[in-house]
Amino acid sequence: MLYENFDLQMWITLGLVLLTIVGFATERLPIEVVSASLIALLMIVFHFLPVPDLEGQNQLNAARILGGFANPGLITVVSLLIVGEAMVRTGALEGVASTLYRLSGGSILRGLFISLLPVAAVSSVLNNTPVVIIFIPIIGAFAERIGISVSRLLIPLSFASILGGMTTLIGSSTNLLVAGVVSELGLPAIQFFDFFIPGVILASLGLFYVLFIAPRIIPDRAPMASQLASEDRQFIAQIEVLPGSPLVGQNLSDGTPELLSEMTVRMIQRSEHAFLPPLDWVELKEGDVIVVAATRKVLIESITTLPRALHPSPTRRQLPLRETNDESPNSPDLATEAWQEGDQVLAEAMVAPASNIAGRNLETIGFRRAYDCIVLGIQRRSQMMRQRLTEIKLEEGDVLLIQGPPQNVRELQNSHDVILMELSQHLLPRYFHAQRAALIFASVLLAAASGLIPIVVAALTGAAAMIVTGCLDIRDALRAVDSRIVLTVAATLGLGTALQITGGAEFVALSLIGALHGLGPGAIISVFFLIIALLTNILSNNASAVLFTPIAINIATALGTDPIPFIFAVIFGASCSFASPIGYQTNLIIMAPGHYRFMDFVKTGTPLIIILWVGFSILFPWYYDLPLTID
């Protein structure tokens, strides 16, 4: 390399590094603006101040600087974001999460232990963000049940997912990006389990703190329950015992069946007979209609296990109408079957004053035919209703819980009969694709872990398969791609390339070695880890990973030692985004539901960084045989 001839370019590059750090840390401009500006500055600077190679070609031309957008690490990260979004949208992980919740009991420690260990395990093979999103309501419900503030549990949730991501190559975008830079610099590719053993040791050390110490440090904030008081409202709904339903044969004398445990059974209708409480002697049979009172949250959960049972089917009074329409392609049942396999939205709509549907029931209104939506429940204040859902006469002010395709629900805005509550709209998972999504995810994981195909090929193929098979539509896939991640990573990859080619990375590495003169690789790698661990909370994990990887390689080269331990120091150090909400995306996600302040992360995360630094400083010199001093 011709570093000595490019002092001006090197100092400009180092100045851009400092400018980037300030831009990311102060947040006066959005991170996307800082990243895009950095890319533009790099292209302008090295167009007018080229860095020629031995053949006179500019090593930092626009194509090289923009090459970060095609980096395999970035493509893998984007692909896994899409795969993770598909897992969330299909509800493929919700069964596991619900089971963990039931096993938690009433103990905080037991609940954390049962919840966070699987979170860490799943985060080792799946992007952390969807894992945390799935577990937030589980943790929130657990906190509400045992009567503690959810703020004591959500920071441990985020930290556990970050720690789990430190153990395998695909556990975090940080790991993948470091691997991408390493490959670009011509070093052997990092394999799936290359840093698994030191990663598990450090993650276990961190999890001990997260489980036993962190909940005692985190201050109590306003409980989530007080912010979501409206979720306590009870809707009247009906559950039909369909052929093959797990409710068939359940005997209420043995207690409320598990599927109905969080609902209040108001009535059971069998043919023309209605059974009112007490219902201890009733054994459920196929065709029974169970009238229940339940919250919206419970009804949403029931759609997972009883997907068709909450859709009221036509009664005998509607049969003549059905018979006349059966041969029509627009018949109610055919139309319903057509849209139930697409995206579904759950929303609330209030019966408007002077509405034409007031005083009539859903049967006479023909609500499903008129709006191509299904009413799952009716909420009416201060009144006990013991009727089938389809027979309740609506009143002005009643709130209807409605399920339907997004476009049909939006069209309710034009109705004069109901007032759609905009903020109540909730996109339901595509449960009918859950097994398909789980199979694709398992295939991606197996292919990547076995080395059958490169990780970037496995991830990109998995993302394409999720879209092609209908687990995720193209719009949801595009929304899953975080523009901040793409621009930040591409910009910092370009900056990292400039650092390497201009000699900036070597200059920083030699300066650090000079400042630590007399210390061996074991001591230097400890200081290097601490520097990265602190800066990753000011920048971001991805930016830190890309910026420090070439520096790590140059430090190892100058010391005449294997670069692998220093590369892994970047992976683990850049993952220590515990002391700031801006350091890692999952920290930002939990801020609102946990009602956290910036200092909550500083107080809780700083001790964890120190613990991991001490553990790293003891483990790495021993594990990789790095002397602490120079003989």
XYZ file of C-alpha atoms in Angstrom:
631
model
C 0.000 0.000 0.000
C 1.101 3.580 -0.591
C -0.111 5.087 2.684
C 2.815 7.509 3.037
C 1.809 9.322 -0.149
C -1.732 10.050 0.961
C -1.427 11.970 4.246
C -3.996 14.588 3.167
C -6.571 11.988 2.196
C -5.932 10.090 5.444
C -6.463 13.146 7.625
C -9.592 14.096 5.700
C -10.897 10.549 6.218
C -10.155 10.692 9.952
C -11.902 14.062 10.052
C -14.951 12.497 8.393
C -14.880 9.729 11.023
C -14.958 12.340 13.782
C -17.705 14.287 11.983
C -19.750 11.104 11.597
C -19.399 10.247 15.285
C -20.573 13.742 16.254
C -23.481 13.554 13.797
C -24.662 10.169 15.081
C -24.180 11.113 18.728
C -25.876 14.536 18.764
C -28.898 13.433 16.666
C -29.449 17.004 15.482
C -30.045 15.537 12.048
C -31.794 12.229 11.333
C -29.381 9.328 11.037
C -30.448 8.820 7.396
C -29.439 12.412 6.560
C -26.042 12.015 8.250
C -25.423 8.736 6.406
C -26.483 10.045 2.988
C -24.372 13.180 3.505
C -21.379 11.024 4.420
C -21.701 9.023 1.195
C -21.921 12.231 -0.842
C -18.884 13.749 0.903
C -16.812 10.607 0.371
C -17.570 10.580 -3.354
C -16.816 14.295 -3.763
C -13.574 14.219 -1.726
C -12.097 11.203 -3.465
C -13.165 12.375 -6.897
C -11.038 15.510 -6.533
C -8.392 13.844 -4.320
C -8.088 10.338 -5.810
C -6.078 7.534 -4.241
C -4.429 5.823 -7.235
C -3.182 2.253 -7.193
C -0.013 1.031 -8.903
C -1.777 1.214 -12.266
C -3.013 4.749 -11.700
C -6.674 3.787 -11.133
C -8.578 5.554 -8.332
C -9.089 3.025 -5.513
C -11.867 5.129 -3.989
C -14.032 5.900 -6.989
C -17.809 6.209 -6.689
C -18.375 2.521 -7.477
C -16.057 1.464 -4.625
C -17.634 3.864 -2.134
C -21.156 2.787 -3.119
C -20.136 -0.854 -2.953
C -21.453 -1.011 0.603
C -24.996 -1.278 -0.774
C -24.003 -4.605 -2.382
C -22.095 -5.875 0.655
C -23.081 -9.500 1.424
C -23.366 -8.661 5.106
C -25.873 -5.887 4.449
C -27.868 -8.045 2.012
C -27.970 -10.799 4.634
C -29.187 -8.367 7.298
C -31.935 -7.019 5.026
C -32.988 -10.543 4.022
C -33.170 -11.713 7.635
C -35.253 -8.647 8.522
C -37.764 -9.799 5.898
C -37.649 -13.392 7.157
C -38.169 -12.178 10.739
C -41.084 -9.971 9.691
C -42.708 -12.965 8.008
C -42.364 -14.972 11.220
C -44.139 -12.160 13.089
C -46.852 -11.610 10.466
C -47.752 -15.299 10.367
C -47.719 -15.662 14.157
C -45.279 -18.561 13.812
C -43.640 -17.788 17.167
C -46.732 -16.918 19.167
C -47.479 -20.481 20.230
C -44.051 -20.747 21.841
C -44.445 -17.355 23.507
C -47.887 -18.217 24.901
C -46.638 -21.512 26.323
C -43.784 -19.730 28.072
C -46.235 -17.275 29.564
C -48.432 -20.041 31.007
C -45.420 -21.694 32.627
C -44.207 -18.496 34.292
C -46.554 -18.692 37.295
C -46.501 -15.794 39.743
C -42.780 -15.510 40.473
C -40.813 -12.612 38.974
C -37.591 -14.606 38.924
C -39.268 -17.685 37.487
C -41.090 -15.593 34.892
C -37.857 -13.878 33.849
C -35.951 -17.160 33.800
C -38.566 -18.976 31.703
C -39.041 -16.026 29.336
C -35.549 -14.582 28.891
C -33.577 -17.774 28.359
C -35.711 -18.718 25.321
C -35.495 -15.078 24.141
C -31.704 -15.310 24.226
C -31.780 -18.709 22.506
C -34.132 -17.572 19.722
C -32.164 -14.321 19.275
C -29.065 -16.388 18.492
C -30.660 -17.486 15.215
C -33.237 -14.774 14.497
C -33.067 -10.997 14.264
C -33.548 -9.525 17.728
C -36.187 -6.977 16.764
C -39.118 -9.317 15.934
C -38.286 -11.458 18.975
C -38.576 -8.453 21.301
C -41.756 -7.247 19.558
C -43.386 -10.652 20.105
C -42.422 -10.859 23.761
C -43.383 -7.298 24.790
C -47.111 -8.146 25.207
C -46.231 -11.464 26.896
C -43.998 -9.710 29.421
C -46.576 -6.924 29.837
C -49.382 -9.375 30.593
C -47.177 -11.245 33.071
C -46.243 -7.998 34.872
C -49.891 -6.964 35.073
C -50.930 -10.344 36.470
C -48.363 -10.354 39.292
C -48.907 -6.662 40.023
C -45.534 -5.088 39.198
C -44.467 -2.346 36.826
C -43.621 -3.603 33.351
C -40.614 -1.259 33.386
C -38.799 -3.737 35.628
C -38.981 -6.409 32.945
C -38.646 -4.821 29.503
C -35.014 -3.673 29.812
C -34.028 -7.240 30.781
C -35.968 -8.429 27.716
C -33.990 -6.180 25.352
C -30.677 -6.987 27.022
C -31.330 -10.746 26.847
C -32.011 -10.533 23.106
C -28.760 -8.597 22.545
C -26.769 -11.112 24.605
C -28.276 -14.027 22.691
C -27.317 -12.372 19.411
C -23.630 -12.479 20.421
C -23.370 -16.258 20.058
C -23.721 -17.088 16.329
C -22.969 -15.495 12.985
C -26.626 -14.698 12.179
C -27.591 -13.727 15.726
C -27.110 -10.024 15.070
C -26.644 -7.652 12.177
C -23.394 -6.635 13.920
C -21.920 -10.092 13.427
C -22.936 -10.287 9.780
C -21.526 -6.868 8.955
C -18.180 -7.662 10.580
C -18.096 -10.898 8.577
C -18.835 -8.920 5.420
C -15.951 -6.487 6.032
C -13.598 -9.378 6.850
C -14.445 -11.076 3.542
C -13.954 -7.830 1.616
C -10.492 -7.452 3.141
C -9.480 -10.873 1.843
C -9.419 -12.802 5.122
C -11.002 -16.262 5.564
C -14.782 -16.109 5.990
C -16.220 -16.298 9.521
C -18.292 -19.443 9.955
C -21.609 -19.922 11.769
C -20.249 -21.190 15.110
C -16.729 -19.705 15.062
C -17.249 -17.571 18.177
C -19.995 -19.659 19.788
C -18.048 -20.814 22.861
C -16.704 -17.396 23.982
C -20.061 -15.890 23.004
C -22.010 -18.312 25.206
C -19.645 -17.689 28.141
C -20.030 -13.897 27.894
C -23.789 -14.154 27.271
C -24.196 -16.402 30.333
C -22.278 -13.897 32.437
C -24.519 -11.110 31.171
C -27.720 -13.109 31.667
C -26.821 -13.707 35.310
C -26.760 -9.924 35.788
C -29.948 -9.438 33.748
C -31.872 -12.052 35.765
C -30.711 -11.388 39.294
C -29.452 -7.798 39.482
C -30.944 -5.619 36.720
C -34.602 -5.879 37.919
C -33.500 -4.467 41.298
C -31.775 -1.461 39.695
C -34.483 -0.476 37.217
C -36.859 2.112 38.747
C -40.618 1.600 38.695
C -42.391 3.636 36.054
C -46.091 4.060 35.295
C -47.527 0.583 34.716
C -48.637 -0.279 31.220
C -52.050 -1.274 32.516
C -52.872 2.311 33.420
C -52.035 3.395 29.890
C -54.219 0.722 28.359
C -57.307 0.941 30.522
C -59.529 0.739 27.463
C -58.277 -2.818 26.910
C -60.351 -3.920 29.931
C -63.633 -3.361 28.087
C -65.650 -6.531 27.671
C -67.147 -7.511 24.313
C -69.969 -9.993 23.899
C -68.868 -12.624 21.388
C -69.914 -16.084 20.376
C -67.776 -19.149 19.818
C -69.123 -21.932 17.661
C -68.040 -25.495 18.410
C -67.053 -26.571 14.908
C -66.313 -30.127 13.721
C -62.929 -31.222 15.055
C -62.788 -28.356 17.558
C -60.719 -29.000 20.710
C -63.808 -27.882 22.660
C -65.817 -30.939 21.604
C -66.332 -33.204 24.633
C -65.089 -30.632 27.157
C -67.103 -30.831 30.360
C -67.717 -27.612 32.244
C -68.114 -29.583 35.479
C -64.324 -30.051 35.416
C -63.820 -26.307 35.360
C -63.682 -23.866 32.473
C -61.794 -25.344 29.489
C -58.357 -23.807 28.987
C -59.407 -22.176 25.713
C -62.178 -20.312 27.561
C -60.290 -19.729 30.812
C -59.983 -15.948 30.395
C -63.570 -15.504 29.207
C -66.865 -15.352 31.091
C -69.356 -17.866 29.677
C -72.779 -16.165 29.595
C -74.836 -18.795 27.764
C -74.623 -21.984 25.709
C -77.137 -22.449 22.907
C -77.770 -25.923 21.485
C -80.252 -25.981 18.602
C -83.348 -24.225 20.007
C -82.346 -24.623 23.675
C -80.414 -22.048 25.676
C -78.485 -23.076 28.816
C -77.779 -20.334 31.363
C -75.330 -20.449 34.299
C -74.652 -22.463 36.325
C -73.289 -24.642 33.527
C -71.327 -27.203 35.540
C -73.164 -30.159 34.019
C -72.875 -29.132 30.353
C -70.630 -31.139 28.039
C -69.879 -29.238 24.847
C -70.974 -30.802 21.568
C -70.429 -30.042 17.908
C -72.785 -27.278 16.807
C -73.029 -25.590 20.235
C -72.805 -21.808 20.328
C -71.038 -20.369 23.400
C -71.862 -16.746 24.247
C -68.927 -15.213 26.145
C -67.734 -11.891 27.498
C -64.042 -11.171 26.892
C -61.604 -8.345 26.308
C -60.355 -7.487 22.858
C -56.903 -8.845 23.746
C -58.331 -12.228 24.759
C -60.437 -12.407 21.589
C -57.380 -11.683 19.429
C -55.523 -14.509 21.166
C -58.507 -16.816 20.612
C -58.343 -16.235 16.857
C -54.982 -18.053 16.959
C -56.393 -21.281 18.405
C -59.984 -21.012 17.131
C -59.589 -19.135 13.831
C -63.079 -19.815 12.395
C -65.027 -20.311 15.605
C -65.488 -16.582 16.271
C -67.046 -15.945 12.846
C -70.827 -16.078 13.434
C -72.407 -18.338 10.814
C -75.878 -17.710 9.378
C -78.828 -19.025 11.388
C -81.930 -20.729 10.057
C -83.591 -17.414 9.353
C -80.804 -16.660 6.882
C -80.851 -20.022 5.129
C -83.467 -19.053 2.504
C -81.304 -16.048 1.612
C -78.243 -18.279 1.347
C -80.032 -20.737 -0.892
C -80.980 -18.001 -3.342
C -77.406 -16.752 -3.470
C -75.453 -20.007 -3.378
C -74.922 -20.146 -7.116
C -73.827 -16.552 -7.323
C -70.079 -15.884 -7.307
C -70.794 -12.998 -4.951
C -72.637 -15.076 -2.360
C -71.783 -14.175 1.249
C -70.032 -17.425 2.080
C -67.985 -17.527 -1.114
C -66.954 -13.915 -0.682
C -66.032 -14.534 2.927
C -63.963 -17.611 2.064
C -62.171 -15.576 -0.634
C -60.952 -12.857 1.692
C -60.276 -14.856 4.837
C -56.988 -16.100 3.353
C -55.634 -12.560 2.840
C -54.614 -9.805 5.242
C -57.101 -9.247 8.045
C -57.619 -6.176 10.210
C -59.330 -6.025 13.582
C -60.981 -2.665 14.306
C -63.637 -1.064 16.472
C -66.577 0.917 15.119
C -69.301 2.691 17.093
C -72.953 2.640 16.047
C -73.590 6.248 15.024
C -76.402 8.437 16.373
C -79.535 8.177 14.213
C -78.003 5.172 12.499
C -80.200 3.046 10.247
C -78.854 -0.122 11.897
C -79.897 0.904 15.441
C -82.764 -1.243 16.725
C -81.925 -4.099 14.366
C -79.762 -7.171 14.835
C -76.881 -8.366 12.656
C -79.095 -10.924 10.916
C -81.682 -8.438 9.687
C -78.998 -5.878 8.831
C -77.028 -8.369 6.742
C -73.825 -6.754 8.030
C -71.500 -9.318 6.468
C -73.082 -8.867 3.031
C -73.331 -5.092 3.261
C -69.759 -4.398 4.388
C -67.939 -7.671 3.610
C -66.739 -7.684 7.228
C -67.535 -9.880 10.216
C -68.651 -8.596 13.621
C -66.796 -10.640 16.242
C -68.132 -8.869 19.326
C -70.432 -6.158 20.682
C -69.595 -3.937 23.652
C -72.373 -2.148 25.543
C -71.850 -0.363 28.829
C -73.768 -1.304 31.983
C -75.848 -4.079 30.506
C -75.679 -7.855 30.919
C -76.470 -9.525 27.578
C -77.240 -13.229 27.278
C -78.104 -13.568 23.595
C -76.414 -14.913 20.530
C -74.335 -12.236 18.901
C -76.434 -12.282 15.745
C -79.659 -11.749 17.725
C -78.638 -8.698 19.797
C -80.470 -5.544 18.745
C -77.908 -2.796 18.265
C -78.188 0.524 20.066
C -76.619 3.896 19.399
C -73.198 3.992 21.081
C -72.593 0.230 20.878
C -69.019 -0.619 19.909
C -68.591 -3.368 17.320
C -65.411 -5.419 17.112
C -64.988 -5.972 13.377
C -62.709 -8.218 11.326
C -62.190 -7.818 7.616
C -59.721 -7.083 4.803
C -57.900 -3.739 5.241
C -59.631 -2.085 2.276
C -63.087 -3.157 3.451
C -62.468 -1.889 6.970
C -61.238 1.441 5.580
C -64.437 1.767 3.555
C -66.377 1.892 6.834
C -65.158 5.500 7.066
C -67.717 6.351 4.376
C -70.600 4.715 6.234
C -73.213 6.866 7.958
C -74.197 3.955 10.199
C -70.918 3.380 12.056
C -67.995 5.548 13.136
C -64.675 3.789 12.584
C -62.184 4.279 15.432
C -58.955 4.844 13.523
C -56.515 4.078 16.337
C -58.209 0.754 17.069
C -57.111 -0.896 13.827
C -54.826 -3.901 14.320
C -53.406 -6.114 11.565
C -53.926 -9.784 12.417
C -51.187 -12.330 11.760
C -51.583 -14.675 8.794
C -51.969 -17.744 10.982
C -52.825 -19.970 8.024
C -49.242 -19.510 6.744
C -47.515 -20.086 10.113
C -46.326 -23.628 9.363
C -45.093 -22.577 5.939
C -43.112 -19.671 7.410
C -41.642 -21.882 10.151
C -40.526 -24.435 7.532
C -38.828 -21.746 5.418
C -37.107 -20.283 8.471
C -35.889 -23.723 9.596
C -34.538 -24.365 6.088
C -32.633 -21.058 6.091
C -31.210 -21.847 9.513
C -30.191 -25.392 8.559
C -28.609 -24.331 5.277
C -26.629 -21.521 6.939
C -25.526 -23.542 9.980
C -24.448 -26.576 7.950
C -22.473 -24.525 5.437
C -24.428 -26.112 2.592
C -24.719 -22.699 0.918
C -23.343 -19.264 1.903
C -25.352 -17.410 4.534
C -26.204 -14.584 2.129
C -27.651 -17.080 -0.378
C -29.673 -18.853 2.311
C -31.049 -15.602 3.752
C -31.928 -14.046 0.389
C -33.561 -17.263 -0.802
C -35.551 -17.459 2.436
C -36.748 -13.859 2.061
C -37.835 -14.520 -1.525
C -39.601 -17.730 -0.468
C -41.542 -15.864 2.249
C -42.873 -13.457 -0.389
C -43.515 -16.027 -3.125
C -45.439 -18.364 -0.785
C -47.653 -15.554 0.530
C -46.282 -15.451 4.091
C -45.518 -11.779 3.450
C -46.596 -9.447 0.666
C -44.140 -7.190 -1.094
C -45.346 -4.061 0.718
C -44.805 -5.621 4.137
C -41.407 -6.870 2.989
C -40.369 -3.364 1.950
C -41.650 -1.950 5.252
C -39.552 -4.521 7.113
C -36.390 -3.081 5.573
C -35.200 -0.313 7.883
C -33.851 2.532 5.733
C -31.715 3.720 8.646
C -29.908 0.378 8.760
C -29.338 0.316 4.987
C -28.018 3.873 4.733
C -25.984 3.758 7.947
C -24.334 0.467 7.066
C -23.632 1.455 3.447
C -22.165 4.801 4.557
C -19.983 3.340 7.290
C -18.815 0.553 4.974
C -17.700 3.222 2.522
C -15.967 5.102 5.342
C -14.332 1.876 6.539
C -13.007 1.228 3.032
C -11.582 4.749 2.913
C -9.954 4.234 6.327
C -8.286 1.084 5.095
C -7.082 2.377 1.707
C -5.825 5.804 2.882
C -3.981 4.256 5.815
C -6.258 5.763 8.453
C -7.010 2.391 10.040
C -3.308 1.560 10.286
C -2.574 5.014 11.748
C -5.220 4.581 14.484
C -4.004 1.049 15.207
C -0.349 2.123 15.528
C -1.344 5.109 17.674
C -3.250 2.846 20.064
C -0.313 0.417 20.245
C 2.047 3.324 20.858
C -0.131 4.634 23.693
C -0.089 1.169 25.258
C 3.634 0.633 24.748
C 4.960 -2.281 26.745
C 1.649 -4.093 26.985
C 1.020 -7.375 25.225
C -1.830 -8.380 22.886
C -3.954 -9.568 25.834
C -3.946 -6.125 27.493
C -4.318 -4.246 24.206
C -7.354 -6.298 23.154
C -8.951 -5.551 26.544
C -8.559 -1.782 26.075
C -9.708 -2.079 22.461
C -12.885 -3.904 23.561
C -13.670 -1.226 26.157
C -13.267 1.596 23.623
C -15.686 -0.101 21.210
C -18.152 -0.967 24.018
C -18.327 2.684 25.070
C -18.539 4.170 21.566
C -21.236 1.739 20.404
C -23.621 3.474 22.826
C -22.898 6.825 21.180
C -22.923 5.599 17.594
C -24.804 2.377 16.901
C -23.823 -1.258 16.939
C -23.700 -1.435 13.134
C -21.628 1.720 12.678
C -19.172 0.645 15.369
C -18.815 -2.817 13.870
C -17.960 -1.532 10.404
C -15.647 1.272 11.536
C -13.566 -0.776 13.971
C -13.126 -4.006 11.964
C -10.331 -2.693 9.702
C -8.704 -1.079 12.743
C -8.804 -4.417 14.581
C -7.125 -6.192 11.673
C -4.395 -3.560 11.507
C -3.741 -3.784 15.260
C -3.316 -7.553 15.008
C -1.026 -7.174 11.978
C 1.145 -4.613 13.765
C 1.389 -6.899 16.810
C 2.200 -9.890 14.610
C -0.695 -11.925 16.034
C -3.776 -13.692 14.688
C -6.445 -11.087 13.724
C -9.376 -13.400 14.613
C -9.476 -12.573 18.370
C -9.425 -8.832 17.570
C -12.202 -9.290 15.000
C -14.276 -11.108 17.612
C -13.500 -8.272 20.059
C -15.279 -5.960 17.592
C -18.280 -8.300 17.424
C -18.659 -8.511 21.209
C -17.737 -4.896 21.921
C -20.132 -3.491 19.311
C -22.922 -5.587 20.859
C -22.512 -3.879 24.248
C -25.215 -1.321 23.390
C -26.705 -1.415 26.873
C -26.104 2.076 28.309
C -28.090 4.084 25.749
C -31.454 3.742 24.004
C -29.928 4.900 20.709
C -27.253 2.221 20.642
C -29.550 -0.620 19.638
C -32.966 -0.803 17.968
C -34.570 -3.042 20.616
C -33.718 -0.450 23.282
C -35.641 2.148 21.290
C -38.590 -0.223 20.855
C -39.068 -0.767 24.605
C -38.748 2.901 25.622
C -42.413 3.790 25.099
C -44.114 0.697 26.587
C -41.652 0.711 29.504
C -41.965 4.496 30.079
C -38.169 4.668 30.323
C -35.899 7.680 30.487
C -32.406 7.941 29.016
C -30.755 7.578 32.438
C -32.568 4.291 33.100
C -30.399 2.706 30.410
C -27.264 4.409 31.733
C -27.853 3.130 35.295
C -28.807 -0.388 34.229
C -26.531 -0.858 31.222
C -23.239 0.560 32.503
C -22.701 -2.172 35.146
C -23.413 -4.794 32.465
C -20.771 -3.282 30.170
C -18.239 -3.365 33.018
C -19.107 -6.994 33.854
C -18.700 -8.061 30.215
C -15.446 -6.117 29.900
C -13.978 -7.827 32.966
C -15.206 -11.219 31.723
C -13.797 -10.539 28.249
C -10.444 -9.380 29.675
C -10.086 -12.643 31.615
C -11.502 -14.991 28.964
C -9.864 -13.842 25.738
C -6.164 -13.755 26.810
C -6.609 -17.280 28.225
C -8.804 -18.705 25.447
C -6.681 -17.362 22.564
C -3.320 -17.498 24.370
C -2.641 -13.747 24.219
C 0.123 -12.585 26.605
C -0.655 -9.553 28.763
C 2.878 -8.146 28.552
C 5.739 -8.196 26.082
C 8.666 -10.314 27.212
